[in-house]
């Protein structure tokens, strides 16, 4: 007798299991590479980001926006395997970036501190991690401008933008929601909600795609410019930006229960999944409007963010949500077969074929640490769904 459902569940379990086995092997190799570099360069470079043009591992200082992802990768390895080796490494790499809690020169606080200390707190309940998160949230809200109703994203390119807010900034709100839960101080929650509402109002086009950069007049709050920085053009749809929006509004729904956020998240998902330029394997090109499609680079990082967000969004949509979990499964199946690095190659990164910033020819078709981070997060979410456990706790 044949049991298709049981067979299917066993195959799915194998996907997650074998993906983590692969991730462990690659990450052990990466730790050796990091040790080697540390012997040559000292300890200032704290986290891996990508592979440099000369083929070396590209490491970054703690103020780089990507510095929290590698500690996060280590926490996810610990979460899945429960192996203390990964916990010890996660603790070590997390502590390397603690000073960022005082860095008010960027909006990237959530990426840095929540992916590292946030996961650490969730998995260890270490009270010090909680203090770091609260301090970081207090630093981040200094960038909020009440006239605009948003957190300023960048301080660079001041000649171009008076008060730039990028769609990516939605990702940093999770840290603020959590800080209110931890302290009872609603300031953080209020800033997060104002930022999400302003983004909802100004970042989206009629077709539910989003601009990358909206620049505001900091006195009046009027929109001055609708631009891109990493996309093909001001009117194009940069793939990772769409994924940040999907993830960001889904996460905001989790904390607020505001249906408008969930509706926007689903509209973004439909924009991506129904797009004429979305490839059959659901790993998007770096921009949905890139002019040379199908001869353009993919962005595995956008696919990984999208998969993780789709798993969560699906849980809020009842029966309809199953379709989104299926799309996420398709992405994970594609990434885990056609976008994984062979063992012992690519300096230990897990995924290949991501694109950071094509217009400036920077990090094109390379491994990127945030692709690895969201891929492991998506795998853990898939595993939780299959075991009927809550996705976020
Ligand atoms: N947040 C920067 C990026 O997505 O490239």
mmCIF file of C-alpha atoms and ligand atoms in Angstrom:
data_model
loop_
_atom_site.group_PDB
_atom_site.id
_atom_site.type_symbol
_atom_site.label_atom_id
_atom_site.label_comp_id
_atom_site.label_asym_id
_atom_site.label_seq_id
_atom_site.Cartn_x
_atom_site.Cartn_y
_atom_site.Cartn_z
ATOM 1 C CA UNK A 1 0.000 0.000 0.000
ATOM 2 C CA UNK A 2 1.212 3.538 -0.808
ATOM 3 C CA UNK A 3 0.903 6.456 1.652
ATOM 4 C CA UNK A 4 1.438 9.616 -0.418
ATOM 5 C CA UNK A 5 1.007 12.047 2.515
ATOM 6 C CA UNK A 6 3.501 10.241 4.742
ATOM 7 C CA UNK A 7 5.905 9.964 1.828
ATOM 8 C CA UNK A 8 5.537 13.668 1.146
ATOM 9 C CA UNK A 9 6.148 14.593 4.814
ATOM 10 C CA UNK A 10 9.240 12.375 4.923
ATOM 11 C CA UNK A 11 10.624 14.024 1.782
ATOM 12 C CA UNK A 12 9.983 17.499 3.194
ATOM 13 C CA UNK A 13 11.707 16.563 6.470
ATOM 14 C CA UNK A 14 14.651 15.401 4.415
ATOM 15 C CA UNK A 15 14.804 18.780 2.651
ATOM 16 C CA UNK A 16 15.251 20.667 5.921
ATOM 17 C CA UNK A 17 17.521 18.044 7.456
ATOM 18 C CA UNK A 18 19.855 17.817 4.486
ATOM 19 C CA UNK A 19 19.874 21.588 4.015
ATOM 20 C CA UNK A 20 21.073 22.005 7.611
ATOM 21 C CA UNK A 21 23.676 19.257 7.209
ATOM 22 C CA UNK A 22 25.027 21.139 4.196
ATOM 23 C CA UNK A 23 24.868 24.464 6.079
ATOM 24 C CA UNK A 24 26.813 23.010 9.013
ATOM 25 C CA UNK A 25 29.578 21.709 6.767
ATOM 26 C CA UNK A 26 29.886 25.004 4.928
ATOM 27 C CA UNK A 27 29.848 27.053 8.120
ATOM 28 C CA UNK A 28 32.590 24.927 9.717
ATOM 29 C CA UNK A 29 34.695 25.580 6.645
ATOM 30 C CA UNK A 30 33.918 29.314 6.878
ATOM 31 C CA UNK A 31 35.026 29.389 10.529
ATOM 32 C CA UNK A 32 38.413 28.015 9.456
ATOM 33 C CA UNK A 33 38.686 30.714 6.783
ATOM 34 C CA UNK A 34 37.812 33.399 9.344
ATOM 35 C CA UNK A 35 40.447 32.062 11.774
ATOM 36 C CA UNK A 36 43.041 32.220 9.025
ATOM 37 C CA UNK A 37 42.155 35.850 8.176
ATOM 38 C CA UNK A 38 42.171 36.825 11.842
ATOM 39 C CA UNK A 39 45.754 35.569 12.136
ATOM 40 C CA UNK A 40 46.736 37.907 9.293
ATOM 41 C CA UNK A 41 44.555 40.979 9.996
ATOM 42 C CA UNK A 42 43.645 40.982 13.683
ATOM 43 C CA UNK A 43 40.147 41.252 15.100
ATOM 44 C CA UNK A 44 38.729 44.466 13.618
ATOM 45 C CA UNK A 45 36.903 42.661 10.830
ATOM 46 C CA UNK A 46 34.195 40.771 12.664
ATOM 47 C CA UNK A 47 31.739 39.162 10.241
ATOM 48 C CA UNK A 48 31.808 37.670 6.736
ATOM 49 C CA UNK A 49 29.727 39.427 4.084
ATOM 50 C CA UNK A 50 30.611 38.048 0.641
ATOM 51 C CA UNK A 51 33.516 37.051 -1.606
ATOM 52 C CA UNK A 52 35.720 39.890 -2.824
ATOM 53 C CA UNK A 53 36.726 40.322 -6.472
ATOM 54 C CA UNK A 54 40.168 38.855 -5.700
ATOM 55 C CA UNK A 55 38.435 35.682 -4.510
ATOM 56 C CA UNK A 56 39.121 36.280 -0.807
ATOM 57 C CA UNK A 57 36.533 36.168 1.932
ATOM 58 C CA UNK A 58 35.144 39.687 2.360
ATOM 59 C CA UNK A 59 34.913 40.474 6.085
ATOM 60 C CA UNK A 60 33.340 43.630 7.539
ATOM 61 C CA UNK A 61 33.651 45.825 10.618
ATOM 62 C CA UNK A 62 30.781 45.853 13.098
ATOM 63 C CA UNK A 63 29.264 49.089 11.721
ATOM 64 C CA UNK A 64 28.590 47.464 8.320
ATOM 65 C CA UNK A 65 24.860 46.843 7.821
ATOM 66 C CA UNK A 66 25.507 43.110 7.326
ATOM 67 C CA UNK A 67 27.489 42.444 10.524
ATOM 68 C CA UNK A 68 24.576 40.799 12.388
ATOM 69 C CA UNK A 69 23.735 38.148 9.826
ATOM 70 C CA UNK A 70 26.610 35.762 10.519
ATOM 71 C CA UNK A 71 25.895 35.671 14.264
ATOM 72 C CA UNK A 72 22.287 35.028 13.188
ATOM 73 C CA UNK A 73 23.353 32.130 10.947
ATOM 74 C CA UNK A 74 25.174 30.623 13.940
ATOM 75 C CA UNK A 75 22.097 31.048 16.154
ATOM 76 C CA UNK A 76 19.895 29.303 13.563
ATOM 77 C CA UNK A 77 22.386 26.428 13.349
ATOM 78 C CA UNK A 78 22.202 26.146 17.118
ATOM 79 C CA UNK A 79 18.398 26.330 17.096
ATOM 80 C CA UNK A 80 18.043 23.502 14.608
ATOM 81 C CA UNK A 81 20.837 21.201 15.787
ATOM 82 C CA UNK A 82 20.832 22.050 19.528
ATOM 83 C CA UNK A 83 24.589 21.535 19.336
ATOM 84 C CA UNK A 84 26.461 23.638 21.912
ATOM 85 C CA UNK A 85 29.337 24.125 19.502
ATOM 86 C CA UNK A 86 27.095 26.456 17.479
ATOM 87 C CA UNK A 87 25.855 28.200 20.610
ATOM 88 C CA UNK A 88 29.393 28.951 21.690
ATOM 89 C CA UNK A 89 30.257 30.362 18.251
ATOM 90 C CA UNK A 90 27.033 32.368 18.134
ATOM 91 C CA UNK A 91 27.786 33.914 21.530
ATOM 92 C CA UNK A 92 31.287 34.824 20.389
ATOM 93 C CA UNK A 93 30.297 36.445 17.083
ATOM 94 C CA UNK A 94 27.290 38.190 18.649
ATOM 95 C CA UNK A 95 29.442 39.862 21.283
ATOM 96 C CA UNK A 96 31.743 41.183 18.540
ATOM 97 C CA UNK A 97 29.103 43.671 17.402
ATOM 98 C CA UNK A 98 27.682 44.877 20.723
ATOM 99 C CA UNK A 99 29.120 48.388 20.321
ATOM 100 C CA UNK A 100 26.618 48.991 17.489
ATOM 101 C CA UNK A 101 23.939 49.610 20.117
ATOM 102 C CA UNK A 102 25.293 53.176 20.332
ATOM 103 C CA UNK A 103 25.669 53.793 16.608
ATOM 104 C CA UNK A 104 23.024 56.382 15.678
ATOM 105 C CA UNK A 105 24.422 57.076 12.213
ATOM 106 C CA UNK A 106 22.310 54.446 10.455
ATOM 107 C CA UNK A 107 18.853 52.899 10.348
ATOM 108 C CA UNK A 108 20.325 49.397 10.030
ATOM 109 C CA UNK A 109 20.075 48.712 13.759
ATOM 110 C CA UNK A 110 17.483 45.964 13.369
ATOM 111 C CA UNK A 111 19.500 44.083 10.770
ATOM 112 C CA UNK A 112 22.562 44.245 12.995
ATOM 113 C CA UNK A 113 21.185 43.839 16.492
ATOM 114 C CA UNK A 114 17.955 41.937 16.070
ATOM 115 C CA UNK A 115 19.354 39.178 13.816
ATOM 116 C CA UNK A 116 22.150 38.617 16.334
ATOM 117 C CA UNK A 117 21.102 39.624 19.869
ATOM 118 C CA UNK A 118 17.395 39.121 19.093
ATOM 119 C CA UNK A 119 17.888 35.484 18.143
ATOM 120 C CA UNK A 120 20.325 35.069 21.026
ATOM 121 C CA UNK A 121 17.740 36.337 23.501
ATOM 122 C CA UNK A 122 15.013 34.132 22.042
ATOM 123 C CA UNK A 123 17.191 31.029 22.356
ATOM 124 C CA UNK A 124 19.049 31.670 25.623
ATOM 125 C CA UNK A 125 16.958 34.244 27.596
ATOM 126 C CA UNK A 126 20.256 35.959 28.460
ATOM 127 C CA UNK A 127 19.216 39.176 30.295
ATOM 128 C CA UNK A 128 22.203 41.094 28.959
ATOM 129 C CA UNK A 129 20.974 40.546 25.390
ATOM 130 C CA UNK A 130 17.698 42.167 26.413
ATOM 131 C CA UNK A 131 19.554 45.252 27.680
ATOM 132 C CA UNK A 132 21.444 45.503 24.393
ATOM 133 C CA UNK A 133 18.198 45.378 22.406
ATOM 134 C CA UNK A 134 16.585 48.103 24.531
ATOM 135 C CA UNK A 135 19.657 50.343 24.267
ATOM 136 C CA UNK A 136 19.697 49.794 20.496
ATOM 137 C CA UNK A 137 16.032 50.718 20.160
ATOM 138 C CA UNK A 138 16.654 53.914 22.150
ATOM 139 C CA UNK A 139 19.475 54.741 19.729
ATOM 140 C CA UNK A 140 17.386 53.983 16.632
ATOM 141 C CA UNK A 141 14.404 56.169 17.579
ATOM 142 C CA UNK A 142 16.721 59.194 17.609
ATOM 143 C CA UNK A 143 16.496 59.005 13.815
ATOM 144 C CA UNK A 144 12.709 59.460 13.831
ATOM 145 C CA UNK A 145 11.405 62.745 12.446
ATOM 146 C CA UNK A 146 7.821 63.507 13.536
ATOM 147 C CA UNK A 147 7.283 65.951 10.636
ATOM 148 C CA UNK A 148 7.901 63.124 8.198
ATOM 149 C CA UNK A 149 6.546 60.354 10.392
ATOM 150 C CA UNK A 150 9.509 58.125 9.579
ATOM 151 C CA UNK A 151 12.984 57.032 10.588
ATOM 152 C CA UNK A 152 15.718 58.491 8.400
ATOM 153 C CA UNK A 153 17.522 55.691 6.559
ATOM 154 C CA UNK A 154 20.803 57.055 5.284
ATOM 155 C CA UNK A 155 23.107 59.941 6.114
ATOM 156 C CA UNK A 156 25.102 59.565 2.890
ATOM 157 C CA UNK A 157 24.298 61.284 -0.439
ATOM 158 C CA UNK A 158 23.104 64.450 1.341
ATOM 159 C CA UNK A 159 23.440 66.363 -1.937
ATOM 160 C CA UNK A 160 20.878 64.022 -3.497
ATOM 161 C CA UNK A 161 18.337 63.390 -0.739
ATOM 162 C CA UNK A 162 17.235 65.607 2.178
ATOM 163 C CA UNK A 163 15.605 62.831 4.188
ATOM 164 C CA UNK A 164 15.838 59.427 2.489
ATOM 165 C CA UNK A 165 13.658 56.538 3.604
ATOM 166 C CA UNK A 166 14.234 53.197 1.913
ATOM 167 C CA UNK A 167 11.825 50.280 1.790
ATOM 168 C CA UNK A 168 14.504 48.148 3.527
ATOM 169 C CA UNK A 169 13.924 50.236 6.655
ATOM 170 C CA UNK A 170 10.700 48.289 7.342
ATOM 171 C CA UNK A 171 12.923 45.451 8.513
ATOM 172 C CA UNK A 172 14.278 47.495 11.419
ATOM 173 C CA UNK A 173 10.860 47.918 13.038
ATOM 174 C CA UNK A 174 10.867 44.446 14.629
ATOM 175 C CA UNK A 175 13.498 45.620 17.102
ATOM 176 C CA UNK A 176 11.250 48.535 18.106
ATOM 177 C CA UNK A 177 8.133 46.414 18.592
ATOM 178 C CA UNK A 178 10.144 44.049 20.762
ATOM 179 C CA UNK A 179 11.586 46.928 22.815
ATOM 180 C CA UNK A 180 8.075 48.047 23.721
ATOM 181 C CA UNK A 181 7.152 44.497 24.726
ATOM 182 C CA UNK A 182 10.262 44.369 26.933
ATOM 183 C CA UNK A 183 9.932 47.778 28.576
ATOM 184 C CA UNK A 184 6.253 48.684 28.424
ATOM 185 C CA UNK A 185 7.359 52.013 26.910
ATOM 186 C CA UNK A 186 5.081 52.636 23.929
ATOM 187 C CA UNK A 187 7.490 55.129 22.293
ATOM 188 C CA UNK A 188 9.149 52.392 20.248
ATOM 189 C CA UNK A 189 5.837 50.890 19.131
ATOM 190 C CA UNK A 190 4.501 54.321 18.168
ATOM 191 C CA UNK A 191 7.580 55.125 16.090
ATOM 192 C CA UNK A 192 7.354 51.754 14.336
ATOM 193 C CA UNK A 193 3.662 52.220 13.533
ATOM 194 C CA UNK A 194 4.180 55.793 12.279
ATOM 195 C CA UNK A 195 7.038 54.628 10.060
ATOM 196 C CA UNK A 196 4.983 51.734 8.659
ATOM 197 C CA UNK A 197 1.999 54.040 7.967
ATOM 198 C CA UNK A 198 4.162 56.626 6.198
ATOM 199 C CA UNK A 199 5.749 53.874 4.108
ATOM 200 C CA UNK A 200 2.338 52.430 3.282
ATOM 201 C CA UNK A 201 1.177 55.856 2.120
ATOM 202 C CA UNK A 202 4.145 56.865 -0.019
ATOM 203 C CA UNK A 203 6.275 53.927 -1.072
ATOM 204 C CA UNK A 204 3.827 51.979 -3.247
ATOM 205 C CA UNK A 205 2.765 52.349 -6.843
ATOM 206 C CA UNK A 206 -0.674 51.463 -8.201
ATOM 207 C CA UNK A 207 0.534 47.978 -9.163
ATOM 208 C CA UNK A 208 1.717 47.411 -5.536
ATOM 209 C CA UNK A 209 5.386 47.419 -6.402
ATOM 210 C CA UNK A 210 7.479 49.782 -4.312
ATOM 211 C CA UNK A 211 9.965 52.521 -4.929
ATOM 212 C CA UNK A 212 13.312 51.987 -3.271
ATOM 213 C CA UNK A 213 14.082 55.464 -1.903
ATOM 214 C CA UNK A 214 11.508 58.119 -0.983
ATOM 215 C CA UNK A 215 13.099 61.404 -0.030
ATOM 216 C CA UNK A 216 11.100 63.799 2.136
ATOM 217 C CA UNK A 217 11.266 67.462 3.048
ATOM 218 C CA UNK A 218 12.273 67.131 6.723
ATOM 219 C CA UNK A 219 10.310 70.295 7.664
ATOM 220 C CA UNK A 220 7.002 69.717 5.889
ATOM 221 C CA UNK A 221 7.087 65.943 5.439
ATOM 222 C CA UNK A 222 6.240 66.349 1.733
ATOM 223 C CA UNK A 223 7.597 63.743 -0.686
ATOM 224 C CA UNK A 224 10.407 65.345 -2.702
ATOM 225 C CA UNK A 225 11.754 62.420 -4.741
ATOM 226 C CA UNK A 226 10.854 58.869 -5.671
ATOM 227 C CA UNK A 227 14.142 57.201 -6.589
ATOM 228 C CA UNK A 228 16.129 54.037 -6.655
ATOM 229 C CA UNK A 229 19.646 53.310 -5.461
ATOM 230 C CA UNK A 230 20.155 49.602 -6.092
ATOM 231 C CA UNK A 231 17.434 48.994 -8.668
ATOM 232 C CA UNK A 232 17.538 49.344 -12.465
ATOM 233 C CA UNK A 233 15.699 52.688 -12.532
ATOM 234 C CA UNK A 234 13.515 55.025 -10.494
ATOM 235 C CA UNK A 235 10.404 53.418 -11.985
ATOM 236 C CA UNK A 236 11.633 49.829 -11.806
ATOM 237 C CA UNK A 237 10.983 47.210 -9.127
ATOM 238 C CA UNK A 238 14.185 46.201 -7.376
ATOM 239 C CA UNK A 239 13.687 42.585 -6.305
ATOM 240 C CA UNK A 240 15.155 42.643 -2.814
ATOM 241 C CA UNK A 241 13.238 45.832 -2.055
ATOM 242 C CA UNK A 242 9.956 44.086 -2.887
ATOM 243 C CA UNK A 243 10.994 41.238 -0.578
ATOM 244 C CA UNK A 244 11.861 43.633 2.277
ATOM 245 C CA UNK A 245 8.397 45.185 1.912
ATOM 246 C CA UNK A 246 6.655 41.805 1.986
ATOM 247 C CA UNK A 247 8.580 40.714 5.065
ATOM 248 C CA UNK A 248 8.238 44.101 6.778
ATOM 249 C CA UNK A 249 4.468 44.459 6.434
ATOM 250 C CA UNK A 250 3.882 40.812 7.401
ATOM 251 C CA UNK A 251 5.964 41.350 10.541
ATOM 252 C CA UNK A 252 4.118 44.609 11.338
ATOM 253 C CA UNK A 253 0.823 42.711 11.132
ATOM 254 C CA UNK A 254 2.215 40.194 13.641
ATOM 255 C CA UNK A 255 2.765 42.940 16.229
ATOM 256 C CA UNK A 256 -0.240 45.195 15.541
ATOM 257 C CA UNK A 257 -3.028 43.066 14.073
ATOM 258 C CA UNK A 258 -3.615 45.933 11.597
ATOM 259 C CA UNK A 259 -5.342 44.345 8.582
ATOM 260 C CA UNK A 260 -4.038 47.109 6.281
ATOM 261 C CA UNK A 261 -0.518 45.763 6.757
ATOM 262 C CA UNK A 262 -1.536 42.186 5.978
ATOM 263 C CA UNK A 263 -3.460 43.344 2.900
ATOM 264 C CA UNK A 264 -0.403 45.231 1.663
ATOM 265 C CA UNK A 265 1.808 42.207 2.273
ATOM 266 C CA UNK A 266 -0.505 40.016 0.208
ATOM 267 C CA UNK A 267 -0.625 42.602 -2.573
ATOM 268 C CA UNK A 268 3.185 42.647 -2.677
ATOM 269 C CA UNK A 269 3.241 38.849 -2.788
ATOM 270 C CA UNK A 270 0.803 38.869 -5.716
ATOM 271 C CA UNK A 271 2.898 41.482 -7.527
ATOM 272 C CA UNK A 272 5.934 39.206 -7.277
ATOM 273 C CA UNK A 273 4.333 35.811 -7.842
ATOM 274 C CA UNK A 274 2.208 36.973 -10.804
ATOM 275 C CA UNK A 275 4.960 39.016 -12.438
ATOM 276 C CA UNK A 276 5.627 38.139 -16.085
ATOM 277 C CA UNK A 277 9.363 38.187 -15.339
ATOM 278 C CA UNK A 278 9.247 35.894 -12.316
ATOM 279 C CA UNK A 279 11.140 32.742 -13.364
ATOM 280 C CA UNK A 280 9.527 29.316 -12.950
ATOM 281 C CA UNK A 281 11.856 28.465 -10.045
ATOM 282 C CA UNK A 282 10.635 31.597 -8.161
ATOM 283 C CA UNK A 283 14.160 32.973 -7.688
ATOM 284 C CA UNK A 284 13.804 36.489 -9.120
ATOM 285 C CA UNK A 285 16.150 38.376 -11.359
ATOM 286 C CA UNK A 286 17.829 41.220 -9.450
ATOM 287 C CA UNK A 287 15.176 43.655 -10.715
ATOM 288 C CA UNK A 288 11.762 42.724 -12.132
ATOM 289 C CA UNK A 289 12.384 45.267 -14.902
ATOM 290 C CA UNK A 290 16.047 44.484 -15.609
ATOM 291 C CA UNK A 291 16.406 45.188 -19.329
ATOM 292 C CA UNK A 292 18.220 42.020 -20.394
ATOM 293 C CA UNK A 293 15.901 39.425 -18.858
ATOM 294 C CA UNK A 294 16.300 36.433 -19.272
ATOM 295 C CA UNK A 295 20.051 37.137 -19.482
ATOM 296 C CA UNK A 296 20.263 38.941 -16.148
ATOM 297 C CA UNK A 297 21.623 37.805 -12.805
ATOM 298 C CA UNK A 298 19.316 36.319 -10.207
ATOM 299 C CA UNK A 299 19.119 37.404 -6.591
ATOM 300 C CA UNK A 300 18.965 34.382 -4.291
ATOM 301 C CA UNK A 301 18.882 36.755 -1.305
ATOM 302 C CA UNK A 302 15.573 38.251 -2.496
ATOM 303 C CA UNK A 303 14.195 34.730 -2.903
ATOM 304 C CA UNK A 304 15.285 33.712 0.613
ATOM 305 C CA UNK A 305 13.699 36.800 2.230
ATOM 306 C CA UNK A 306 10.553 36.177 0.217
ATOM 307 C CA UNK A 307 10.329 32.508 1.247
ATOM 308 C CA UNK A 308 10.665 33.323 4.922
ATOM 309 C CA UNK A 309 8.018 36.062 4.686
ATOM 310 C CA UNK A 310 5.606 33.909 2.652
ATOM 311 C CA UNK A 311 5.695 31.170 5.300
ATOM 312 C CA UNK A 312 4.701 33.697 7.947
ATOM 313 C CA UNK A 313 2.109 35.523 5.842
ATOM 314 C CA UNK A 314 0.505 32.209 4.927
ATOM 315 C CA UNK A 315 -0.230 31.469 8.599
ATOM 316 C CA UNK A 316 -2.429 34.606 8.808
ATOM 317 C CA UNK A 317 -4.577 33.834 5.755
ATOM 318 C CA UNK A 318 -6.409 30.612 6.623
ATOM 319 C CA UNK A 319 -6.973 28.223 3.710
ATOM 320 C CA UNK A 320 -5.669 30.777 1.182
ATOM 321 C CA UNK A 321 -2.416 30.826 3.114
ATOM 322 C CA UNK A 322 -1.585 27.302 1.979
ATOM 323 C CA UNK A 323 -0.912 28.649 -1.517
ATOM 324 C CA UNK A 324 1.730 30.981 -0.129
ATOM 325 C CA UNK A 325 3.367 28.204 1.891
ATOM 326 C CA UNK A 326 3.497 26.194 -1.345
ATOM 327 C CA UNK A 327 5.232 29.080 -3.126
ATOM 328 C CA UNK A 328 7.700 29.303 -0.253
ATOM 329 C CA UNK A 329 8.282 25.528 -0.528
ATOM 330 C CA UNK A 330 8.991 25.965 -4.224
ATOM 331 C CA UNK A 331 11.572 28.669 -3.494
ATOM 332 C CA UNK A 332 13.233 26.507 -0.847
ATOM 333 C CA UNK A 333 13.304 23.542 -3.187
ATOM 334 C CA UNK A 334 14.953 25.703 -5.892
ATOM 335 C CA UNK A 335 17.480 27.265 -3.532
ATOM 336 C CA UNK A 336 18.400 23.978 -1.892
ATOM 337 C CA UNK A 337 19.018 22.239 -5.214
ATOM 338 C CA UNK A 338 20.267 24.828 -7.718
ATOM 339 C CA UNK A 339 21.639 27.693 -5.610
ATOM 340 C CA UNK A 340 23.673 25.929 -2.908
ATOM 341 C CA UNK A 341 27.437 26.046 -2.931
ATOM 342 C CA UNK A 342 29.275 22.754 -3.441
ATOM 343 C CA UNK A 343 30.756 21.673 -0.090
ATOM 344 C CA UNK A 344 34.172 23.192 0.544
ATOM 345 C CA UNK A 345 33.767 25.964 -2.028
ATOM 346 C CA UNK A 346 32.777 29.642 -1.964
ATOM 347 C CA UNK A 347 34.586 30.272 1.322
ATOM 348 C CA UNK A 348 31.869 28.457 3.211
ATOM 349 C CA UNK A 349 28.844 30.487 2.131
ATOM 350 C CA UNK A 350 25.700 28.389 1.895
ATOM 351 C CA UNK A 351 24.013 29.945 -1.140
ATOM 352 C CA UNK A 352 25.405 31.330 -4.367
ATOM 353 C CA UNK A 353 23.936 33.623 -7.074
ATOM 354 C CA UNK A 354 22.889 36.707 -5.130
ATOM 355 C CA UNK A 355 23.145 40.289 -6.318
ATOM 356 C CA UNK A 356 23.893 43.202 -3.991
ATOM 357 C CA UNK A 357 23.997 46.345 -6.156
ATOM 358 C CA UNK A 358 24.031 45.774 -9.898
ATOM 359 C CA UNK A 359 23.948 49.469 -10.968
ATOM 360 C CA UNK A 360 27.276 50.085 -9.230
ATOM 361 C CA UNK A 361 28.567 46.674 -10.336
ATOM 362 C CA UNK A 362 29.054 45.753 -6.708
ATOM 363 C CA UNK A 363 28.481 42.197 -5.465
ATOM 364 C CA UNK A 364 26.928 40.825 -8.619
ATOM 365 C CA UNK A 365 26.220 37.078 -8.794
ATOM 366 C CA UNK A 366 28.053 36.276 -5.572
ATOM 367 C CA UNK A 367 27.274 34.680 -2.215
ATOM 368 C CA UNK A 368 25.841 37.167 0.320
ATOM 369 C CA UNK A 369 25.566 36.469 4.018
ATOM 370 C CA UNK A 370 22.001 37.785 4.261
ATOM 371 C CA UNK A 371 20.884 35.238 1.647
ATOM 372 C CA UNK A 372 22.234 32.515 3.958
ATOM 373 C CA UNK A 373 20.577 34.062 7.017
ATOM 374 C CA UNK A 374 17.061 34.273 5.528
ATOM 375 C CA UNK A 375 17.437 30.851 3.883
ATOM 376 C CA UNK A 376 18.084 29.230 7.284
ATOM 377 C CA UNK A 377 15.274 31.258 8.839
ATOM 378 C CA UNK A 378 12.910 30.066 6.099
ATOM 379 C CA UNK A 379 14.017 26.461 6.640
ATOM 380 C CA UNK A 380 13.325 26.752 10.368
ATOM 381 C CA UNK A 381 9.900 28.229 9.628
ATOM 382 C CA UNK A 382 9.188 25.371 7.207
ATOM 383 C CA UNK A 383 10.211 22.863 9.874
ATOM 384 C CA UNK A 384 7.992 24.527 12.469
ATOM 385 C CA UNK A 385 5.018 24.533 10.105
ATOM 386 C CA UNK A 386 5.507 20.860 9.365
ATOM 387 C CA UNK A 387 5.639 20.115 13.086
ATOM 388 C CA UNK A 388 2.649 22.374 13.831
ATOM 389 C CA UNK A 389 4.703 24.676 16.021
ATOM 390 C CA UNK A 390 4.209 28.475 16.043
ATOM 391 C CA UNK A 391 6.489 30.225 13.575
ATOM 392 C CA UNK A 392 7.515 33.018 15.884
ATOM 393 C CA UNK A 393 7.737 32.691 19.663
HETATM 394 N N1 LIG B 1 19.577 46.921 2.926
HETATM 395 C C1 LIG B 1 20.510 46.935 1.885
HETATM 396 C C2 LIG B 1 20.258 45.940 0.834
HETATM 397 O O1 LIG B 1 19.273 45.253 0.817
HETATM 398 O O2 LIG B 1 21.113 45.838 -0.038
#
